[in-house]
Amino acid sequence: MARAAARSHFRRRRHGYLFVAPVLLFLAAVIVVPLGWAFWTSLHRIRGIRVSFVGLANYGQMLADDAFWHSLGVSLAFTGASVALHLGLGLALALLLNELRFARTALRIAFLTPWMVAPAVGATIWLWLLEPQFGVVNWLLQAAHVVSSPVAWLGEPATALASVIVVDVWRGVPFVMLLMLAGLQTIPAEQYEAAAMDGAGAWQRFRFVTWPNLRYLTVVATTLDIINTIRHYDIIGVMTGGGPAGGTEVLPVLLYNLAFRSNRFGEASATGVLLLVLVLAFAVVYVKLAKLDRAGGG
Amino acid sequence: MQVRPFLRMLASIAALGAASAFAQQPIVLQWQTANLTESQYEPIWKKTIAEFEAANPGIRVEPVLVARKDHWTKFVAASQAKKAPCIVSVDLTTAAYNGYLMPLDKYWNAEPASWRHAWSDDMLKASRWKGQLYGLPIWGGTYAEIYNRDLLTKAGLDPANPPKTIDEYMRWSKKLSGADHWATAVLGGRTDTTTRVLLTWIWANGGEAFNADMTEATFAKDPKSLAAIRMYLGMAREGLAAPAPTTTNYLEQTNLYAQGKIATMRNAYWAIAKVVGDNPAMKGKSVVGPIPANVPNAPTLATVTASSISSSCANPDAAWKFIKFDAEKKWAIERARVANWMPLRNDLADDPAIKADPLLEQFVRIGQNARSYPLPHPLWADIAANDIVDAVQKALLAPEKTEAIFRDLDTRLTKKLRDI
């Protein structure tokens, strides 16, 4: 009986399955197979082309390694600071652009430019801007008497981490700004008019009209931005390679260094799987929020 | 008309056409070395390829241009995918241990003895792993101390008598340093050049970084080694070396030297070509001296760059043909003359073209007492570019912890050296 019902269900939907099949196959080829391969690799000790099965030993080794925990700490610091600044500045710029009555399109394009530049290209430009001897940043700061001698921005762990955060903020703010601007433009003008009639000032309009309307979008943007930033490699890879002395070695950079500098593909894959678990945790939060949104209707 | 014979004829013509088209396809050999992107070498490799292809019409050589810092990474990734370029110059022991290279004994032994004698046994030793030959030494680089003649004269120092001891070098360094210029650059950037220079300091002070069979690291264990590390890295703290040492490498070092920001640099002959390329006004302004040492007969470091065939190469015969062509005297002299790379063939020492260049002759003389580099351990590429550099960076950032940092390095490296 149940089998007959299932058969009838499949027969009714077979065209749907047929249409979806190419996409499913494509996703399997570009996501499921590489992920499965990475997990399989993480269960092996790989030395060049010699491979031996070691089970979960690579995971044990990574979790017992100080370098992993150090990188996790750097990752969290980098992600926390970057996301906070993306959101703060993104929201401020969106509010500014939303209020503007002239040059809005030109400014929107101008603010979006960093997002359009390939991250590796942007990072290379910043690398030269921050160069201690010949860089423009030091030249400007010295001309303005902010610093008395050139600063080796990428030469110390603290300034190097701050520098890569600044570059990531430069690159990441436009995306958040765009999301927030879209959110701002969906707020009905009547709400502001009603608030104005009640005598609300600019701050009160923001607090009681704008913010409640943007709250859900902010949570979604935060979650998406965390997922995007925590797995970020290119800017740090190009600018510092994780140095100096591991000061900017976020998890993706550690993974890259393990795989391609130290030739330890098994340990690198284990790190990749652990990073994936971390990203998935945030993805679950995002999916739950999306469900809540659907249930709440707005 | 009968259909079957006609179809048969058509199929034969098609097969013939396909076969001849296939037969006309040249063999394509990819060639990857870290040096193809260096401007001073470009005219030579382009000429080498052109002449080789003209002499071997069935073979095409395709250069793979990879930045030095990505060279090893890309080679490893390609090797893992079994798609590595056929002809490569990489850290030979590490690559051979990992199975990325093909033994060349079959080709080497088939060559006439007269040709093989151009390479000394010592030179070939650096290209062997577990008794098998994995590369043909093509060029080398002896590390020496290179000085800017004008800056020495300006500081009241005699360019004809460069310092012989480390103490003397330190005295010179003080005279050569000022508010916006420094005696030298301490290298702490993330490539193995950092390790090369550190080793020259350790050896110059009579220390050792490893025991004889490379099963133990002795950076901190050997007091002379630790003292050398302290002296060298201390130059950054004392204002005798350019700022930002943790980001300084070959590129930054030669840039600083070319712009007159530093007066001396420890490097090989090729650095002079790079400096002149960066700033043509520097032509003829460099003088060379041996590495200042506190012990007699301290060896310097000489890199050996060998051409190898990757284990995934589909056309090793053609690849060997190119390696042999590239190793000819003519190209060795061209490389020395134009790119400042020292020839490793022992039948070139008296060549007039080599003797005509006094700087090159001096490098050859200094190189008579040199240890070959990379050091012969399968994990060397990882150790040299990561562990040692990491320790150097940490010590530069926290000089008071230098001993603890290098003790920790000794422990980690010793464990690593034994885990192969």
PDB file of N, CA, C and O in Angstrom, chain B residues 30-38 42 45-46 49 62-68 70-71 74:
ATOM      1  N   GLN B  30      56.631  21.535 -20.447  1.00  0.00           N
ATOM      2  CA  GLN B  30      56.503  22.720 -19.589  1.00  0.00           C
ATOM      3  C   GLN B  30      57.766  22.842 -18.744  1.00  0.00           C
ATOM      4  O   GLN B  30      58.340  21.829 -18.323  1.00  0.00           O
ATOM      5  N   TRP B  31      58.174  24.078 -18.500  1.00  0.00           N
ATOM      6  CA  TRP B  31      59.428  24.333 -17.777  1.00  0.00           C
ATOM      7  C   TRP B  31      59.147  25.336 -16.666  1.00  0.00           C
ATOM      8  O   TRP B  31      58.709  26.440 -16.941  1.00  0.00           O
ATOM      9  N   GLN B  32      59.370  24.919 -15.432  1.00  0.00           N
ATOM     10  CA  GLN B  32      59.095  25.810 -14.295  1.00  0.00           C
ATOM     11  C   GLN B  32      60.301  25.927 -13.376  1.00  0.00           C
ATOM     12  O   GLN B  32      60.772  24.933 -12.822  1.00  0.00           O
ATOM     13  N   THR B  33      60.803  27.136 -13.252  1.00  0.00           N
ATOM     14  CA  THR B  33      61.802  27.427 -12.225  1.00  0.00           C
ATOM     15  C   THR B  33      61.378  28.754 -11.590  1.00  0.00           C
ATOM     16  O   THR B  33      60.605  29.501 -12.187  1.00  0.00           O
ATOM     17  N   ALA B  34      61.875  29.018 -10.392  1.00  0.00           N
ATOM     18  CA  ALA B  34      61.482  30.268  -9.723  1.00  0.00           C
ATOM     19  C   ALA B  34      62.102  31.466 -10.424  1.00  0.00           C
ATOM     20  O   ALA B  34      61.715  32.597 -10.189  1.00  0.00           O
ATOM     21  N   ASN B  35      63.062  31.213 -11.310  1.00  0.00           N
ATOM     22  CA  ASN B  35      63.849  32.315 -11.860  1.00  0.00           C
ATOM     23  C   ASN B  35      63.342  32.854 -13.196  1.00  0.00           C
ATOM     24  O   ASN B  35      63.842  33.857 -13.680  1.00  0.00           O
ATOM     25  N   LEU B  36      62.378  32.150 -13.790  1.00  0.00           N
ATOM     26  CA  LEU B  36      61.912  32.594 -15.105  1.00  0.00           C
ATOM     27  C   LEU B  36      61.278  33.984 -15.051  1.00  0.00           C
ATOM     28  O   LEU B  36      61.212  34.676 -16.061  1.00  0.00           O
ATOM     29  N   THR B  37      60.796  34.378 -13.866  1.00  0.00           N
ATOM     30  CA  THR B  37      60.155  35.692 -13.766  1.00  0.00           C
ATOM     31  C   THR B  37      61.161  36.808 -13.468  1.00  0.00           C
ATOM     32  O   THR B  37      60.780  37.970 -13.362  1.00  0.00           O
ATOM     33  N   GLU B  38      62.441  36.455 -13.310  1.00  0.00           N
ATOM     34  CA  GLU B  38      63.433  37.484 -12.994  1.00  0.00           C
ATOM     35  C   GLU B  38      63.908  38.151 -14.282  1.00  0.00           C
ATOM     36  O   GLU B  38      64.337  37.470 -15.217  1.00  0.00           O
ATOM     37  N   GLU B  42      65.396  36.803 -18.260  1.00  0.00           N
ATOM     38  CA  GLU B  42      64.419  36.677 -19.348  1.00  0.00           C
ATOM     39  C   GLU B  42      65.050  36.589 -20.738  1.00  0.00           C
ATOM     40  O   GLU B  42      64.720  35.683 -21.511  1.00  0.00           O
ATOM     41  N   TRP B  45      66.632  32.954 -21.185  1.00  0.00           N
ATOM     42  CA  TRP B  45      65.771  31.771 -21.340  1.00  0.00           C
ATOM     43  C   TRP B  45      64.967  31.835 -22.631  1.00  0.00           C
ATOM     44  O   TRP B  45      64.680  30.810 -23.244  1.00  0.00           O
ATOM     45  N   LYS B  46      64.648  33.042 -23.050  1.00  0.00           N
ATOM     46  CA  LYS B  46      63.906  33.157 -24.309  1.00  0.00           C
ATOM     47  C   LYS B  46      64.780  32.679 -25.471  1.00  0.00           C
ATOM     48  O   LYS B  46      64.322  31.972 -26.370  1.00  0.00           O
ATOM     49  N   ILE B  49      65.250  28.796 -25.349  1.00  0.00           N
ATOM     50  CA  ILE B  49      64.083  28.076 -25.874  1.00  0.00           C
ATOM     51  C   ILE B  49      64.049  28.185 -27.397  1.00  0.00           C
ATOM     52  O   ILE B  49      63.858  27.188 -28.103  1.00  0.00           O
ATOM     53  N   GLU B  62      57.412  25.224 -23.141  1.00  0.00           N
ATOM     54  CA  GLU B  62      56.465  26.234 -22.664  1.00  0.00           C
ATOM     55  C   GLU B  62      56.886  26.683 -21.271  1.00  0.00           C
ATOM     56  O   GLU B  62      56.793  25.902 -20.312  1.00  0.00           O
ATOM     57  N   PRO B  63      57.374  27.922 -21.125  1.00  0.00           N
ATOM     58  CA  PRO B  63      57.780  28.368 -19.779  1.00  0.00           C
ATOM     59  C   PRO B  63      56.562  28.576 -18.874  1.00  0.00           C
ATOM     60  O   PRO B  63      55.538  29.074 -19.326  1.00  0.00           O
ATOM     61  N   VAL B  64      56.673  28.166 -17.634  1.00  0.00           N
ATOM     62  CA  VAL B  64      55.595  28.400 -16.660  1.00  0.00           C
ATOM     63  C   VAL B  64      56.088  29.500 -15.728  1.00  0.00           C
ATOM     64  O   VAL B  64      57.013  29.292 -14.936  1.00  0.00           O
ATOM     65  N   LEU B  65      55.500  30.681 -15.859  1.00  0.00           N
ATOM     66  CA  LEU B  65      55.988  31.834 -15.097  1.00  0.00           C
ATOM     67  C   LEU B  65      55.289  31.899 -13.739  1.00  0.00           C
ATOM     68  O   LEU B  65      54.091  32.154 -13.662  1.00  0.00           O
ATOM     69  N   VAL B  66      56.030  31.634 -12.704  1.00  0.00           N
ATOM     70  CA  VAL B  66      55.468  31.610 -11.350  1.00  0.00           C
ATOM     71  C   VAL B  66      56.345  32.467 -10.447  1.00  0.00           C
ATOM     72  O   VAL B  66      57.576  32.360 -10.492  1.00  0.00           O
ATOM     73  N   ALA B  67      55.701  33.313  -9.650  1.00  0.00           N
ATOM     74  CA  ALA B  67      56.469  34.145  -8.708  1.00  0.00           C
ATOM     75  C   ALA B  67      57.211  33.232  -7.736  1.00  0.00           C
ATOM     76  O   ALA B  67      56.728  32.156  -7.389  1.00  0.00           O
ATOM     77  N   ARG B  68      58.377  33.701  -7.309  1.00  0.00           N
ATOM     78  CA  ARG B  68      59.230  32.875  -6.442  1.00  0.00           C
ATOM     79  C   ARG B  68      58.472  32.314  -5.236  1.00  0.00           C
ATOM     80  O   ARG B  68      58.595  31.153  -4.894  1.00  0.00           O
ATOM     81  N   ASP B  70      55.444  31.558  -4.886  1.00  0.00           N
ATOM     82  CA  ASP B  70      54.417  30.558  -5.209  1.00  0.00           C
ATOM     83  C   ASP B  70      54.989  29.338  -5.919  1.00  0.00           C
ATOM     84  O   ASP B  70      54.257  28.401  -6.235  1.00  0.00           O
ATOM     85  N   HIS B  71      56.274  29.385  -6.197  1.00  0.00           N
ATOM     86  CA  HIS B  71      56.898  28.358  -7.030  1.00  0.00           C
ATOM     87  C   HIS B  71      56.718  26.951  -6.454  1.00  0.00           C
ATOM     88  O   HIS B  71      56.202  26.048  -7.114  1.00  0.00           O
ATOM     89  N   LYS B  74      52.941  25.793  -6.152  1.00  0.00           N
ATOM     90  CA  LYS B  74      52.314  25.383  -7.419  1.00  0.00           C
ATOM     91  C   LYS B  74      52.885  24.056  -7.890  1.00  0.00           C
ATOM     92  O   LYS B  74      52.166  23.231  -8.453  1.00  0.00           O
TER      93      LYS B  74
END
